[in-house]
Structures are given as structure tokens and as C-alpha cells.
A tleap script that builds the chain and sets N, CA, C and O, in Angstrom:
source leaprc.protein.ff14SB
mol = sequence {
  NMET GLU ARG GLU VAL PHE ARG GLN VAL ASN
  GLN TYR ARG GLN SER GLN ASN LEU PRO PRO
  LEU GLU ALA ASN ASP ARG ILE ALA GLN GLU
  ALA ARG SER HIE SER GLN ALA MET ALA GLU
  GLY ARG VAL PRO PHE SER HIE ASP GLY PHE
  GLU GLY ARG VAL GLU ALA ILE GLY SER ALA
  LEU THR TYR ARG SER ALA ALA GLU ASN VAL
  ALA TYR ASN GLN GLY PHE GLY ASP PRO VAL
  SER GLN ALA VAL ARG GLY TRP VAL GLU SER
  PRO GLY HIE GLN LYS ASN MET VAL GLY ASP
  PHE ASP LEU THR GLY VAL GLY ILE ALA LYS
  ASN THR GLN GLY GLU TYR TYR PHE THR GLN
  ILE PHE ILE LYS LYS CARG
}
set mol.1.N position { 87.845 -8.463 -44.122 }
set mol.1.CA position { 86.840 -7.591 -44.038 }
set mol.1.C position { 86.004 -7.795 -44.039 }
set mol.1.O position { 85.229 -7.398 -43.168 }
set mol.2.N position { 85.586 -8.717 -45.260 }
set mol.2.CA position { 84.592 -9.231 -45.484 }
set mol.2.C position { 84.363 -10.334 -44.157 }
set mol.2.O position { 83.286 -10.270 -43.565 }
set mol.3.N position { 85.471 -11.414 -43.678 }
set mol.3.CA position { 84.978 -12.325 -42.940 }
set mol.3.C position { 85.026 -11.413 -41.408 }
set mol.3.O position { 84.503 -11.892 -40.402 }
set mol.4.N position { 85.958 -9.581 -41.380 }
set mol.4.CA position { 85.280 -9.346 -40.247 }
set mol.4.C position { 83.894 -8.724 -39.692 }
set mol.4.O position { 83.689 -8.269 -38.567 }
set mol.5.N position { 82.980 -8.826 -40.800 }
set mol.5.CA position { 81.854 -8.226 -40.923 }
set mol.5.C position { 81.028 -9.386 -40.320 }
set mol.5.O position { 80.199 -9.332 -39.411 }
set mol.6.N position { 81.422 -10.378 -40.993 }
set mol.6.CA position { 81.041 -11.517 -40.738 }
set mol.6.C position { 80.938 -11.998 -39.231 }
set mol.6.O position { 79.843 -11.853 -38.687 }
set mol.7.N position { 82.065 -12.604 -38.448 }
set mol.7.CA position { 82.104 -12.115 -36.922 }
set mol.7.C position { 81.612 -11.645 -36.790 }
set mol.7.O position { 80.527 -12.192 -36.589 }
set mol.8.N position { 81.567 -9.949 -36.683 }
set mol.8.CA position { 80.818 -8.618 -35.837 }
set mol.8.C position { 79.416 -9.282 -35.670 }
set mol.8.O position { 78.744 -9.268 -34.638 }
set mol.9.N position { 79.038 -9.954 -37.033 }
set mol.9.CA position { 77.466 -9.580 -36.819 }
set mol.9.C position { 76.895 -10.948 -36.340 }
set mol.9.O position { 75.889 -10.824 -35.642 }
set mol.10.N position { 77.310 -12.213 -36.558 }
set mol.10.CA position { 77.855 -12.585 -35.410 }
set mol.10.C position { 77.438 -13.182 -33.812 }
set mol.10.O position { 76.727 -14.055 -33.314 }
set mol.11.N position { 78.544 -11.908 -33.307 }
set mol.11.CA position { 78.842 -12.085 -32.262 }
set mol.11.C position { 78.185 -11.184 -31.784 }
set mol.11.O position { 78.549 -10.978 -30.626 }
set mol.12.N position { 76.622 -9.911 -32.406 }
set mol.12.CA position { 75.331 -10.263 -31.864 }
set mol.12.C position { 74.968 -10.933 -31.865 }
set mol.12.O position { 74.803 -11.533 -30.803 }
set mol.13.N position { 74.700 -11.232 -32.573 }
set mol.13.CA position { 73.737 -12.389 -32.330 }
set mol.13.C position { 73.799 -13.334 -31.731 }
set mol.13.O position { 72.820 -14.076 -31.814 }
set mol.14.N position { 74.885 -13.739 -30.903 }
set mol.14.CA position { 74.592 -14.073 -30.544 }
set mol.14.C position { 74.400 -12.751 -28.962 }
set mol.14.O position { 73.235 -12.908 -28.598 }
set mol.15.N position { 75.167 -11.497 -27.902 }
set mol.15.CA position { 74.069 -11.417 -27.999 }
set mol.15.C position { 72.792 -11.193 -27.507 }
set mol.15.O position { 72.460 -10.876 -26.365 }
set mol.16.N position { 71.971 -11.432 -28.695 }
set mol.16.CA position { 70.702 -11.585 -28.675 }
set mol.16.C position { 71.049 -12.799 -28.196 }
set mol.16.O position { 72.155 -12.702 -27.664 }
set mol.17.N position { 70.737 -13.599 -28.152 }
set mol.17.CA position { 70.552 -15.244 -27.733 }
set mol.17.C position { 70.114 -15.861 -28.843 }
set mol.17.O position { 69.005 -16.386 -28.940 }
set mol.18.N position { 71.282 -15.808 -30.046 }
set mol.18.CA position { 70.054 -16.473 -31.630 }
set mol.18.C position { 71.745 -16.785 -31.754 }
set mol.18.O position { 72.681 -16.085 -31.369 }
set mol.19.N position { 71.757 -18.299 -32.541 }
set mol.19.CA position { 72.419 -18.820 -33.056 }
set mol.19.C position { 73.048 -18.627 -34.622 }
set mol.19.O position { 72.539 -17.947 -35.513 }
set mol.20.N position { 74.322 -19.434 -34.703 }
set mol.20.CA position { 75.522 -17.811 -35.461 }
set mol.20.C position { 75.032 -18.293 -36.876 }
set mol.20.O position { 74.653 -19.456 -37.013 }
set mol.21.N position { 75.036 -17.411 -37.925 }
set mol.21.CA position { 74.642 -18.182 -39.209 }
set mol.21.C position { 76.263 -18.544 -39.947 }
set mol.21.O position { 77.470 -18.500 -39.708 }
set mol.22.N position { 75.534 -18.817 -40.713 }
set mol.22.CA position { 77.172 -19.847 -41.334 }
set mol.22.C position { 77.312 -19.472 -42.930 }
set mol.22.O position { 76.535 -19.584 -43.878 }
set mol.23.N position { 79.184 -18.780 -42.742 }
set mol.23.CA position { 78.664 -18.520 -44.837 }
set mol.23.C position { 78.801 -18.900 -45.581 }
set mol.23.O position { 79.593 -19.841 -45.631 }
set mol.24.N position { 78.045 -18.396 -46.865 }
set mol.24.CA position { 78.214 -19.746 -48.327 }
set mol.24.C position { 78.765 -18.914 -49.079 }
set mol.24.O position { 78.165 -17.848 -49.213 }
set mol.25.N position { 79.626 -19.035 -49.567 }
set mol.25.CA position { 81.227 -18.289 -50.863 }
set mol.25.C position { 79.675 -18.705 -51.641 }
set mol.25.O position { 79.838 -17.969 -52.614 }
set mol.26.N position { 78.152 -19.426 -51.926 }
set mol.26.CA position { 77.789 -19.350 -54.035 }
set mol.26.C position { 77.139 -17.001 -53.107 }
set mol.26.O position { 77.290 -16.085 -53.916 }
set mol.27.N position { 76.651 -16.654 -51.836 }
set mol.27.CA position { 75.516 -15.736 -50.824 }
set mol.27.C position { 76.941 -15.254 -51.373 }
set mol.27.O position { 77.037 -14.768 -52.500 }
set mol.28.N position { 78.079 -15.416 -50.498 }
set mol.28.CA position { 79.208 -13.600 -51.392 }
set mol.28.C position { 79.804 -12.800 -52.373 }
set mol.28.O position { 80.430 -11.764 -52.597 }
set mol.29.N position { 79.036 -14.314 -53.081 }
set mol.29.CA position { 79.638 -14.236 -54.261 }
set mol.29.C position { 78.212 -13.446 -55.075 }
set mol.29.O position { 78.534 -13.332 -56.257 }
set mol.30.N position { 77.391 -13.118 -54.950 }
set mol.30.CA position { 76.435 -12.197 -55.451 }
set mol.30.C position { 76.749 -10.772 -54.507 }
set mol.30.O position { 76.828 -9.605 -54.890 }
set mol.31.N position { 76.898 -11.362 -53.093 }
set mol.31.CA position { 76.819 -10.182 -52.347 }
set mol.31.C position { 78.196 -9.373 -52.178 }
set mol.31.O position { 78.298 -8.344 -51.509 }
set mol.32.N position { 79.627 -10.216 -53.145 }
set mol.32.CA position { 81.212 -9.141 -53.572 }
set mol.32.C position { 80.443 -8.248 -55.170 }
set mol.32.O position { 80.651 -7.132 -55.648 }
set mol.33.N position { 79.790 -9.068 -55.470 }
set mol.33.CA position { 79.587 -8.981 -57.206 }
set mol.33.C position { 78.192 -7.353 -56.813 }
set mol.33.O position { 78.595 -6.356 -57.411 }
set mol.34.N position { 77.132 -7.126 -56.182 }
set mol.34.CA position { 76.599 -5.782 -55.277 }
set mol.34.C position { 77.444 -5.151 -55.107 }
set mol.34.O position { 77.099 -4.199 -55.806 }
set mol.35.N position { 78.728 -4.770 -54.549 }
set mol.35.CA position { 79.187 -4.244 -54.019 }
set mol.35.C position { 79.902 -3.381 -54.700 }
set mol.35.O position { 80.008 -2.155 -54.646 }
set mol.36.N position { 80.730 -4.808 -55.830 }
set mol.36.CA position { 81.382 -4.052 -56.726 }
set mol.36.C position { 81.074 -2.813 -57.166 }
set mol.36.O position { 81.385 -1.633 -57.005 }
set mol.37.N position { 80.173 -3.679 -57.928 }
set mol.37.CA position { 78.839 -2.591 -59.193 }
set mol.37.C position { 79.045 -0.942 -57.961 }
set mol.37.O position { 79.540 0.137 -58.286 }
set mol.38.N position { 78.647 -1.210 -57.018 }
set mol.38.CA position { 77.991 0.431 -56.101 }
set mol.38.C position { 79.350 0.616 -56.370 }
set mol.38.O position { 79.484 1.836 -56.272 }
set mol.39.N position { 80.527 0.096 -56.673 }
set mol.39.CA position { 81.553 1.051 -56.270 }
set mol.39.C position { 82.115 1.626 -57.653 }
set mol.39.O position { 82.587 2.751 -57.816 }
set mol.40.N position { 82.019 0.966 -58.287 }
set mol.40.CA position { 81.948 1.241 -59.759 }
set mol.40.C position { 81.362 2.521 -60.178 }
set mol.40.O position { 81.746 3.086 -61.202 }
set mol.41.N position { 80.360 3.037 -59.347 }
set mol.41.CA position { 79.096 3.219 -60.749 }
set mol.41.C position { 78.040 2.888 -60.705 }
set mol.41.O position { 76.961 3.227 -60.219 }
set mol.42.N position { 78.571 1.972 -61.432 }
set mol.42.CA position { 77.275 0.950 -61.820 }
set mol.42.C position { 75.551 1.171 -61.906 }
set mol.42.O position { 74.560 1.320 -62.621 }
set mol.43.N position { 76.096 1.059 -60.577 }
set mol.43.CA position { 74.438 1.008 -59.911 }
set mol.43.C position { 74.383 1.925 -58.395 }
set mol.43.O position { 75.408 2.152 -57.752 }
set mol.44.N position { 73.325 2.287 -58.063 }
set mol.44.CA position { 72.843 3.373 -57.014 }
set mol.44.C position { 73.222 2.202 -56.276 }
set mol.44.O position { 73.173 0.999 -56.531 }
set mol.45.N position { 73.970 3.495 -54.395 }
set mol.45.CA position { 73.982 2.717 -53.761 }
set mol.45.C position { 72.007 2.225 -53.160 }
set mol.45.O position { 71.484 3.015 -52.375 }
set mol.46.N position { 71.565 1.561 -53.403 }
set mol.46.CA position { 70.369 1.266 -52.545 }
set mol.46.C position { 70.591 -0.400 -53.264 }
set mol.46.O position { 71.383 -0.809 -54.113 }
set mol.47.N position { 69.459 -1.111 -52.451 }
set mol.47.CA position { 68.588 -2.408 -53.320 }
set mol.47.C position { 68.227 -2.718 -54.379 }
set mol.47.O position { 67.446 -3.597 -54.743 }
set mol.48.N position { 68.985 -1.751 -55.087 }
set mol.48.CA position { 68.563 -2.328 -57.019 }
set mol.48.C position { 69.561 -3.726 -57.244 }
set mol.48.O position { 70.765 -3.983 -57.239 }
set mol.49.N position { 67.524 -4.860 -57.557 }
set mol.49.CA position { 68.459 -5.658 -58.118 }
set mol.49.C position { 68.205 -6.606 -56.325 }
set mol.49.O position { 67.035 -6.882 -56.057 }
set mol.50.N position { 68.859 -6.849 -55.701 }
set mol.50.CA position { 68.454 -8.121 -55.062 }
set mol.50.C position { 67.562 -8.901 -54.843 }
set mol.50.O position { 67.479 -9.428 -53.733 }
set mol.51.N position { 66.114 -9.347 -56.456 }
set mol.51.CA position { 65.312 -9.975 -56.654 }
set mol.51.C position { 66.218 -10.915 -57.494 }
set mol.51.O position { 66.168 -12.143 -57.561 }
set mol.52.N position { 66.854 -10.261 -57.969 }
set mol.52.CA position { 67.901 -11.121 -59.160 }
set mol.52.C position { 68.846 -11.895 -58.720 }
set mol.52.O position { 69.003 -13.025 -59.182 }
set mol.53.N position { 69.860 -11.223 -57.443 }
set mol.53.CA position { 70.606 -11.795 -56.991 }
set mol.53.C position { 70.084 -12.806 -56.346 }
set mol.53.O position { 70.679 -13.881 -56.418 }
set mol.54.N position { 68.688 -12.698 -55.458 }
set mol.54.CA position { 68.673 -13.964 -54.975 }
set mol.54.C position { 68.197 -14.664 -55.850 }
set mol.54.O position { 68.858 -15.667 -56.117 }
set mol.55.N position { 67.397 -14.529 -56.334 }
set mol.55.CA position { 67.640 -15.677 -57.988 }
set mol.55.C position { 68.347 -16.183 -58.808 }
set mol.55.O position { 67.885 -16.778 -59.781 }
set mol.56.N position { 69.723 -16.035 -58.559 }
set mol.56.CA position { 71.402 -16.454 -58.330 }
set mol.56.C position { 71.847 -17.394 -57.201 }
set mol.56.O position { 72.603 -18.352 -57.364 }
set mol.57.N position { 71.414 -17.096 -56.288 }
set mol.57.CA position { 71.565 -17.567 -55.069 }
set mol.57.C position { 70.855 -18.865 -55.319 }
set mol.57.O position { 71.434 -19.935 -55.507 }
set mol.58.N position { 68.962 -18.607 -55.302 }
set mol.58.CA position { 67.794 -20.015 -55.406 }
set mol.58.C position { 68.531 -20.489 -56.845 }
set mol.58.O position { 67.726 -21.404 -57.016 }
set mol.59.N position { 69.494 -20.611 -58.120 }
set mol.59.CA position { 69.494 -21.644 -58.142 }
set mol.59.C position { 70.647 -22.746 -58.332 }
set mol.59.O position { 70.867 -23.649 -59.139 }
set mol.60.N position { 71.579 -21.971 -56.634 }
set mol.60.CA position { 72.708 -22.729 -55.667 }
set mol.60.C position { 71.898 -23.784 -54.745 }
set mol.60.O position { 72.314 -24.834 -54.255 }
set mol.61.N position { 70.631 -23.198 -54.657 }
set mol.61.CA position { 70.532 -23.518 -53.331 }
set mol.61.C position { 68.727 -23.166 -53.286 }
set mol.61.O position { 68.053 -22.239 -53.735 }
set mol.62.N position { 68.444 -24.234 -52.621 }
set mol.62.CA position { 66.474 -23.477 -52.395 }
set mol.62.C position { 66.859 -23.045 -51.028 }
set mol.62.O position { 67.931 -23.437 -50.566 }
set mol.63.N position { 65.840 -22.036 -50.135 }
set mol.63.CA position { 65.426 -21.270 -50.356 }
set mol.63.C position { 64.595 -20.649 -49.327 }
set mol.63.O position { 63.472 -20.945 -49.735 }
set mol.64.N position { 64.463 -20.122 -48.486 }
set mol.64.CA position { 62.198 -19.657 -47.541 }
set mol.64.C position { 62.028 -18.408 -47.837 }
set mol.64.O position { 61.219 -17.959 -48.649 }
set mol.65.N position { 63.310 -17.418 -46.737 }
set mol.65.CA position { 63.672 -16.164 -47.516 }
set mol.65.C position { 64.619 -15.988 -47.985 }
set mol.65.O position { 65.237 -16.730 -48.748 }
set mol.66.N position { 65.004 -14.519 -47.432 }
set mol.66.CA position { 66.313 -13.560 -47.594 }
set mol.66.C position { 66.192 -12.081 -47.435 }
set mol.66.O position { 65.126 -11.741 -47.948 }
set mol.67.N position { 66.577 -11.467 -47.138 }
set mol.67.CA position { 67.366 -9.681 -46.720 }
set mol.67.C position { 68.581 -9.182 -47.268 }
set mol.67.O position { 69.356 -9.636 -48.110 }
set mol.68.N position { 68.567 -8.408 -46.764 }
set mol.68.CA position { 70.247 -8.251 -47.726 }
set mol.68.C position { 70.610 -6.763 -46.194 }
set mol.68.O position { 70.020 -6.311 -45.213 }
set mol.69.N position { 71.666 -6.605 -46.777 }
set mol.69.CA position { 71.533 -4.982 -45.342 }
set mol.69.C position { 72.879 -4.454 -46.346 }
set mol.69.O position { 73.798 -5.257 -46.504 }
set mol.70.N position { 72.989 -2.569 -47.262 }
set mol.70.CA position { 74.164 -2.702 -47.068 }
set mol.70.C position { 74.665 -0.985 -46.656 }
set mol.70.O position { 74.226 0.066 -46.189 }
set mol.71.N position { 75.558 -1.444 -47.062 }
set mol.71.CA position { 76.207 0.233 -46.192 }
set mol.71.C position { 77.462 0.727 -47.043 }
set mol.71.O position { 77.870 -0.017 -47.935 }
set mol.72.N position { 77.910 1.593 -46.878 }
set mol.72.CA position { 78.563 2.951 -47.602 }
set mol.72.C position { 79.310 3.709 -46.321 }
set mol.72.O position { 78.698 4.099 -45.326 }
set mol.73.N position { 81.073 3.878 -46.575 }
set mol.73.CA position { 81.734 4.738 -46.121 }
set mol.73.C position { 82.852 5.321 -46.110 }
set mol.73.O position { 83.598 4.351 -46.246 }
set mol.74.N position { 83.467 6.151 -46.050 }
set mol.74.CA position { 84.618 6.538 -46.041 }
set mol.74.C position { 85.430 7.286 -45.208 }
set mol.74.O position { 85.047 8.456 -45.214 }
set mol.75.N position { 86.737 7.043 -44.232 }
set mol.75.CA position { 87.226 8.116 -44.138 }
set mol.75.C position { 86.799 7.472 -42.413 }
set mol.75.O position { 86.609 8.165 -41.414 }
set mol.76.N position { 86.743 5.970 -42.516 }
set mol.76.CA position { 86.548 6.045 -40.464 }
set mol.76.C position { 87.828 4.742 -40.642 }
set mol.76.O position { 87.684 3.749 -41.355 }
set mol.77.N position { 89.055 5.052 -39.809 }
set mol.77.CA position { 89.941 3.485 -39.395 }
set mol.77.C position { 89.119 2.597 -38.874 }
set mol.77.O position { 89.864 1.627 -38.730 }
set mol.78.N position { 88.264 2.340 -38.566 }
set mol.78.CA position { 87.100 0.895 -38.450 }
set mol.78.C position { 86.314 0.560 -39.699 }
set mol.78.O position { 85.150 0.347 -39.361 }
set mol.79.N position { 86.459 0.442 -40.861 }
set mol.79.CA position { 85.324 0.880 -42.249 }
set mol.79.C position { 83.792 0.160 -41.238 }
set mol.79.O position { 82.672 0.567 -40.930 }
set mol.80.N position { 85.069 -1.796 -40.902 }
set mol.80.CA position { 83.457 -2.555 -40.731 }
set mol.80.C position { 82.981 -2.726 -39.879 }
set mol.80.O position { 82.095 -3.575 -39.974 }
set mol.81.N position { 83.304 -1.750 -37.724 }
set mol.81.CA position { 83.398 -1.834 -37.719 }
set mol.81.C position { 81.759 -1.162 -38.141 }
set mol.81.O position { 80.712 -1.795 -38.273 }
set mol.82.N position { 81.994 0.323 -38.287 }
set mol.82.CA position { 81.482 1.821 -38.556 }
set mol.82.C position { 80.121 0.906 -39.152 }
set mol.82.O position { 79.160 0.625 -38.435 }
set mol.83.N position { 80.251 0.483 -40.677 }
set mol.83.CA position { 79.004 -0.010 -41.303 }
set mol.83.C position { 78.105 -0.926 -40.404 }
set mol.83.O position { 76.894 -0.759 -40.548 }
set mol.84.N position { 78.498 -1.832 -39.532 }
set mol.84.CA position { 78.554 -3.396 -38.332 }
set mol.84.C position { 76.920 -1.880 -37.669 }
set mol.84.O position { 75.706 -1.707 -37.773 }
set mol.85.N position { 78.362 -1.125 -36.948 }
set mol.85.CA position { 76.990 -0.217 -35.510 }
set mol.85.C position { 76.162 -0.272 -36.259 }
set mol.85.O position { 75.085 -0.786 -35.954 }
set mol.86.N position { 76.392 0.228 -37.450 }
set mol.86.CA position { 75.740 1.130 -38.655 }
set mol.86.C position { 73.930 0.369 -38.856 }
set mol.86.O position { 72.802 0.839 -39.008 }
set mol.87.N position { 74.277 -0.430 -38.789 }
set mol.87.CA position { 73.564 -2.084 -38.959 }
set mol.87.C position { 72.487 -2.049 -37.607 }
set mol.87.O position { 71.316 -1.738 -37.388 }
set mol.88.N position { 73.873 -2.666 -36.731 }
set mol.88.CA position { 73.015 -2.288 -35.379 }
set mol.88.C position { 71.845 -1.173 -34.814 }
set mol.88.O position { 70.851 -1.459 -34.147 }
set mol.89.N position { 72.213 0.021 -35.226 }
set mol.89.CA position { 71.037 1.459 -34.486 }
set mol.89.C position { 69.672 1.402 -36.001 }
set mol.89.O position { 68.524 1.812 -35.833 }
set mol.90.N position { 70.094 0.914 -37.126 }
set mol.90.CA position { 68.957 1.161 -38.008 }
set mol.90.C position { 68.332 -0.183 -37.617 }
set mol.90.O position { 68.791 -1.313 -37.454 }
set mol.91.N position { 66.531 0.625 -37.484 }
set mol.91.CA position { 66.104 -0.486 -37.040 }
set mol.91.C position { 65.649 -1.853 -37.955 }
set mol.91.O position { 65.462 -2.907 -37.348 }
set mol.92.N position { 65.442 -1.790 -39.742 }
set mol.92.CA position { 64.789 -2.225 -40.835 }
set mol.92.C position { 66.312 -2.475 -40.427 }
set mol.92.O position { 66.468 -3.288 -39.516 }
set mol.93.N position { 67.163 -2.042 -40.831 }
set mol.93.CA position { 68.437 -3.140 -40.741 }
set mol.93.C position { 69.178 -4.143 -39.799 }
set mol.93.O position { 69.883 -5.104 -40.108 }
set mol.94.N position { 68.797 -3.615 -38.437 }
set mol.94.CA position { 68.918 -4.611 -37.085 }
set mol.94.C position { 68.509 -5.838 -37.425 }
set mol.94.O position { 69.053 -6.933 -37.287 }
set mol.95.N position { 66.933 -5.347 -38.136 }
set mol.95.CA position { 65.679 -6.740 -37.838 }
set mol.95.C position { 66.250 -7.909 -38.757 }
set mol.95.O position { 65.860 -9.005 -38.357 }
set mol.96.N position { 66.927 -7.960 -39.689 }
set mol.96.CA position { 67.620 -7.985 -41.134 }
set mol.96.C position { 68.497 -9.463 -39.970 }
set mol.96.O position { 68.293 -10.677 -40.013 }
set mol.97.N position { 69.386 -8.706 -39.119 }
set mol.97.CA position { 70.437 -8.258 -38.804 }
set mol.97.C position { 70.194 -10.348 -37.280 }
set mol.97.O position { 71.010 -11.221 -36.982 }
set mol.98.N position { 68.947 -10.163 -36.948 }
set mol.98.CA position { 68.769 -10.945 -36.152 }
set mol.98.C position { 67.960 -11.966 -36.625 }
set mol.98.O position { 68.134 -13.071 -36.110 }
set mol.99.N position { 67.144 -11.857 -37.456 }
set mol.99.CA position { 65.598 -12.541 -38.211 }
set mol.99.C position { 66.149 -13.581 -38.277 }
set mol.99.O position { 67.340 -13.864 -38.150 }
set mol.100.N position { 65.299 -14.171 -38.477 }
set mol.100.CA position { 65.338 -16.335 -39.212 }
set mol.100.C position { 66.166 -16.735 -40.023 }
set mol.100.O position { 65.395 -17.274 -40.818 }
set mol.101.N position { 67.325 -16.912 -40.507 }
set mol.101.CA position { 68.186 -16.684 -40.945 }
set mol.101.C position { 69.356 -17.753 -40.418 }
set mol.101.O position { 69.965 -17.780 -39.349 }
set mol.102.N position { 69.425 -18.563 -41.511 }
set mol.102.CA position { 70.800 -19.593 -41.110 }
set mol.102.C position { 72.041 -18.854 -42.022 }
set mol.102.O position { 72.875 -18.364 -41.260 }
set mol.103.N position { 72.314 -18.685 -43.223 }
set mol.103.CA position { 73.082 -18.452 -43.668 }
set mol.103.C position { 73.485 -16.851 -44.380 }
set mol.103.O position { 72.693 -15.944 -44.639 }
set mol.104.N position { 74.857 -16.874 -44.563 }
set mol.104.CA position { 74.874 -15.409 -44.810 }
set mol.104.C position { 75.634 -15.203 -46.070 }
set mol.104.O position { 75.705 -16.279 -46.663 }
set mol.105.N position { 76.368 -14.025 -46.861 }
set mol.105.CA position { 77.070 -14.446 -47.881 }
set mol.105.C position { 77.305 -12.276 -47.005 }
set mol.105.O position { 76.562 -11.387 -46.588 }
set mol.106.N position { 79.036 -12.551 -47.237 }
set mol.106.CA position { 79.336 -10.970 -47.409 }
set mol.106.C position { 80.086 -10.048 -48.371 }
set mol.106.O position { 81.195 -10.458 -48.712 }
set mol.107.N position { 79.663 -8.825 -48.892 }
set mol.107.CA position { 80.362 -8.892 -50.312 }
set mol.107.C position { 80.946 -7.611 -49.640 }
set mol.107.O position { 80.161 -6.955 -48.956 }
set mol.108.N position { 82.275 -7.168 -49.761 }
set mol.108.CA position { 83.008 -5.504 -49.889 }
set mol.108.C position { 83.459 -4.658 -51.269 }
set mol.108.O position { 83.000 -5.340 -52.185 }
set mol.109.N position { 83.921 -3.871 -51.663 }
set mol.109.CA position { 84.671 -3.427 -52.568 }
set mol.109.C position { 84.688 -1.514 -52.587 }
set mol.109.O position { 83.907 -0.710 -53.097 }
set mol.110.N position { 85.356 -1.417 -52.164 }
set mol.110.CA position { 87.116 -0.082 -52.092 }
set mol.110.C position { 86.938 -0.124 -54.035 }
set mol.110.O position { 87.208 -0.979 -54.878 }
set mol.111.N position { 86.160 1.730 -54.120 }
set mol.111.CA position { 86.616 2.101 -54.931 }
set mol.111.C position { 88.202 3.391 -55.111 }
set mol.111.O position { 89.143 3.456 -54.320 }
set mol.112.N position { 88.011 4.230 -56.364 }
set mol.112.CA position { 89.592 4.450 -55.723 }
set mol.112.C position { 89.852 5.859 -55.091 }
set mol.112.O position { 90.835 6.553 -54.833 }
set mol.113.N position { 88.621 5.934 -54.980 }
set mol.113.CA position { 87.642 7.946 -53.916 }
set mol.113.C position { 88.099 7.254 -52.573 }
set mol.113.O position { 88.055 8.067 -51.650 }
set mol.114.N position { 88.586 5.825 -52.124 }
set mol.114.CA position { 88.425 5.193 -51.235 }
set mol.114.C position { 87.550 4.966 -49.733 }
set mol.114.O position { 87.835 4.681 -48.570 }
set mol.115.N position { 86.042 5.349 -50.707 }
set mol.115.CA position { 84.731 4.188 -50.603 }
set mol.115.C position { 84.744 2.501 -50.645 }
set mol.115.O position { 84.970 1.547 -51.390 }
set mol.116.N position { 84.251 2.927 -49.023 }
set mol.116.CA position { 84.163 1.357 -48.995 }
set mol.116.C position { 82.468 0.733 -48.996 }
set mol.116.O position { 81.648 1.198 -48.204 }
set mol.117.N position { 82.235 0.036 -49.629 }
set mol.117.CA position { 80.089 -1.432 -50.351 }
set mol.117.C position { 80.916 -1.963 -49.207 }
set mol.117.O position { 82.033 -2.248 -48.774 }
set mol.118.N position { 79.578 -1.904 -49.006 }
set mol.118.CA position { 79.500 -3.116 -48.249 }
set mol.118.C position { 77.749 -4.158 -48.713 }
set mol.118.O position { 76.698 -3.534 -48.860 }
set mol.119.N position { 77.797 -5.419 -48.836 }
set mol.119.CA position { 76.878 -5.839 -48.894 }
set mol.119.C position { 76.657 -7.451 -47.863 }
set mol.119.O position { 77.565 -8.282 -47.834 }
set mol.120.N position { 75.391 -7.650 -47.128 }
set mol.120.CA position { 74.952 -9.104 -46.615 }
set mol.120.C position { 74.271 -9.045 -46.706 }
set mol.120.O position { 73.722 -7.954 -46.552 }
set mol.121.N position { 73.364 -10.521 -47.168 }
set mol.121.CA position { 73.369 -11.052 -47.796 }
set mol.121.C position { 72.450 -12.404 -47.149 }
set mol.121.O position { 72.546 -13.590 -47.466 }
set mol.122.N position { 71.535 -11.757 -46.131 }
set mol.122.CA position { 70.586 -13.722 -45.662 }
set mol.122.C position { 69.945 -14.469 -45.988 }
set mol.122.O position { 68.996 -14.373 -46.766 }
set mol.123.N position { 70.485 -15.673 -45.263 }
set mol.123.CA position { 69.278 -16.524 -46.695 }
set mol.123.C position { 68.846 -17.938 -45.595 }
set mol.123.O position { 69.588 -18.509 -44.795 }
set mol.124.N position { 67.252 -18.245 -45.939 }
set mol.124.CA position { 66.757 -19.295 -44.542 }
set mol.124.C position { 66.500 -20.195 -45.522 }
set mol.124.O position { 65.575 -19.944 -46.296 }
set mol.125.N position { 67.324 -21.502 -45.690 }
set mol.125.CA position { 67.246 -21.914 -45.980 }
set mol.125.C position { 66.826 -22.966 -45.825 }
set mol.125.O position { 67.373 -23.676 -44.982 }
set mol.126.N position { 65.376 -23.612 -46.788 }
set mol.126.CA position { 63.990 -24.866 -47.069 }
set mol.126.C position { 63.874 -25.702 -45.947 }
set mol.126.O position { 63.025 -26.593 -45.927 }
savepdb mol mol.pdb
quit
């Protein structure tokens, strides 16, 4: 599912004549941790802790800028497409998707209630 979010976001960027993002495991690790924390109810559905996630990524690679998209859904046959479509239709999330970034990481977690939590972090290298 994470690869499919990555694919769909890059497909959208291509439709906007933008270069694809490169997947980065370190960024994905932070995104997964945040999605898992939201799915478990340890943090609210939000961007809480974004600065800490970016600092952790910054310990592994130098960056110029960062952004984050989060999504939540339940009960859809294709939760990935639902999340990406929601981002495209939301001006702030869409701005991140087409922003001047070159690296990304995606993390998805599902809880026992069947709720999917998505986090995508965007990074611009130095």
C-alpha cells in the first residue's frame, strides 16, 4: 500500500509536468512511526510532532525544506486512492504534492477498527 501511495503521488506529479520523487527509507520510517502512533491513539490525528520527525530525518540527511500530508479513512475498497484523491482535492495537501521536493517517505498503519492512517513526508535535499 505504501508503494501504491508513492506511485500515485508520482503519477500525479507527472501529470503536472513535475519530476518524480525518490523514495527514501529513513523518511518512510518516520512516516510509519507517526501513522502507527495515530492508529494506536497515542497521538491525535494531526501533524503533532512534525518538527521532531524532521529533526530525526535531518540526523540522517541534510535538507532544505520539509512538508507532511496525513490522511485517515475507513470502509473504502481502495483506501490508498481515497487518501491520494483527498490530498489532490485539498489545496494545502496538493501544494505539498507538487512542491519543490525530491525525496519522500510514506507510512501506513491500520488499527483493529479497520481505520487506515497515512503519513507522507516530503523533503528537499540541500
